[in-house]
XYZ file of C-alpha atoms in Angstrom:
78
model
C -129.290 -169.333 135.973
C -128.364 -166.526 133.549
C -127.489 -167.516 129.972
C -123.783 -167.665 129.228
C -122.573 -164.851 126.966
C -121.763 -165.988 123.453
C -118.127 -165.453 122.563
C -117.578 -163.860 119.128
C -116.033 -166.411 116.827
C -112.628 -165.415 115.485
C -112.257 -166.769 111.964
C -108.650 -165.646 111.435
C -106.816 -167.988 113.809
C -107.230 -169.499 117.241
C -104.971 -168.528 120.138
C -103.095 -171.805 119.775
C -102.378 -171.123 116.093
C -101.144 -167.609 116.855
C -98.475 -168.844 119.260
C -97.644 -172.045 117.360
C -97.644 -171.665 113.578
C -98.918 -174.728 111.732
C -96.180 -177.210 110.837
C -94.734 -177.177 107.352
C -96.545 -179.394 104.850
C -94.823 -182.731 104.244
C -92.242 -182.864 101.486
C -93.591 -184.162 98.161
C -92.555 -187.759 97.638
C -90.696 -188.283 94.382
C -91.615 -191.631 92.872
C -88.806 -193.159 90.850
C -90.010 -195.509 88.110
C -88.730 -199.061 87.818
C -86.214 -198.180 85.090
C -84.553 -195.457 87.148
C -84.998 -191.734 87.596
C -85.964 -189.735 84.532
C -83.300 -187.146 83.661
C -84.555 -183.602 83.232
C -84.795 -182.724 79.556
C -82.877 -179.514 78.932
C -84.569 -177.388 76.290
C -82.087 -174.803 75.033
C -83.252 -171.249 74.522
C -83.718 -170.124 70.904
C -81.014 -167.474 71.329
C -78.371 -170.118 72.029
C -79.267 -172.412 69.133
C -78.356 -171.903 65.500
C -81.776 -173.115 64.301
C -82.841 -169.545 63.666
C -81.198 -167.441 60.993
C -79.643 -164.034 61.543
C -83.044 -162.534 60.698
C -84.346 -164.174 63.832
C -87.660 -165.775 62.906
C -88.495 -169.417 62.404
C -90.529 -168.490 59.317
C -87.440 -166.999 57.667
C -85.508 -170.181 58.443
C -88.187 -172.355 56.852
C -88.355 -170.085 53.821
C -84.565 -170.193 53.395
C -84.564 -173.980 53.673
C -87.353 -174.323 51.103
C -85.631 -172.015 48.602
C -82.364 -173.893 49.081
C -84.168 -177.183 48.443
C -85.831 -175.717 45.366
C -82.481 -174.533 43.999
C -80.816 -177.911 44.466
C -83.886 -179.581 42.961
C -83.651 -177.371 39.848
C -79.922 -178.075 39.557
C -80.507 -181.800 39.672
C -83.102 -181.661 36.881
C -80.788 -179.837 34.418
């Protein structure tokens, strides 16, 4: 009996997978805690908030706040 020829293994996809694409993965299950769903926290963009001064940097805002505090502190000590 002659040996059966070895078929080359195709690593990309089988014939069944080519005709039928694999099914979509199951939807992720959202677990709601006992106290209700957690609302999404909306973090506003820095451009929309007035936290930053016209100069635009947080460092300038902190410096302006510190100098304003220092001025009021000096006024109170007079």
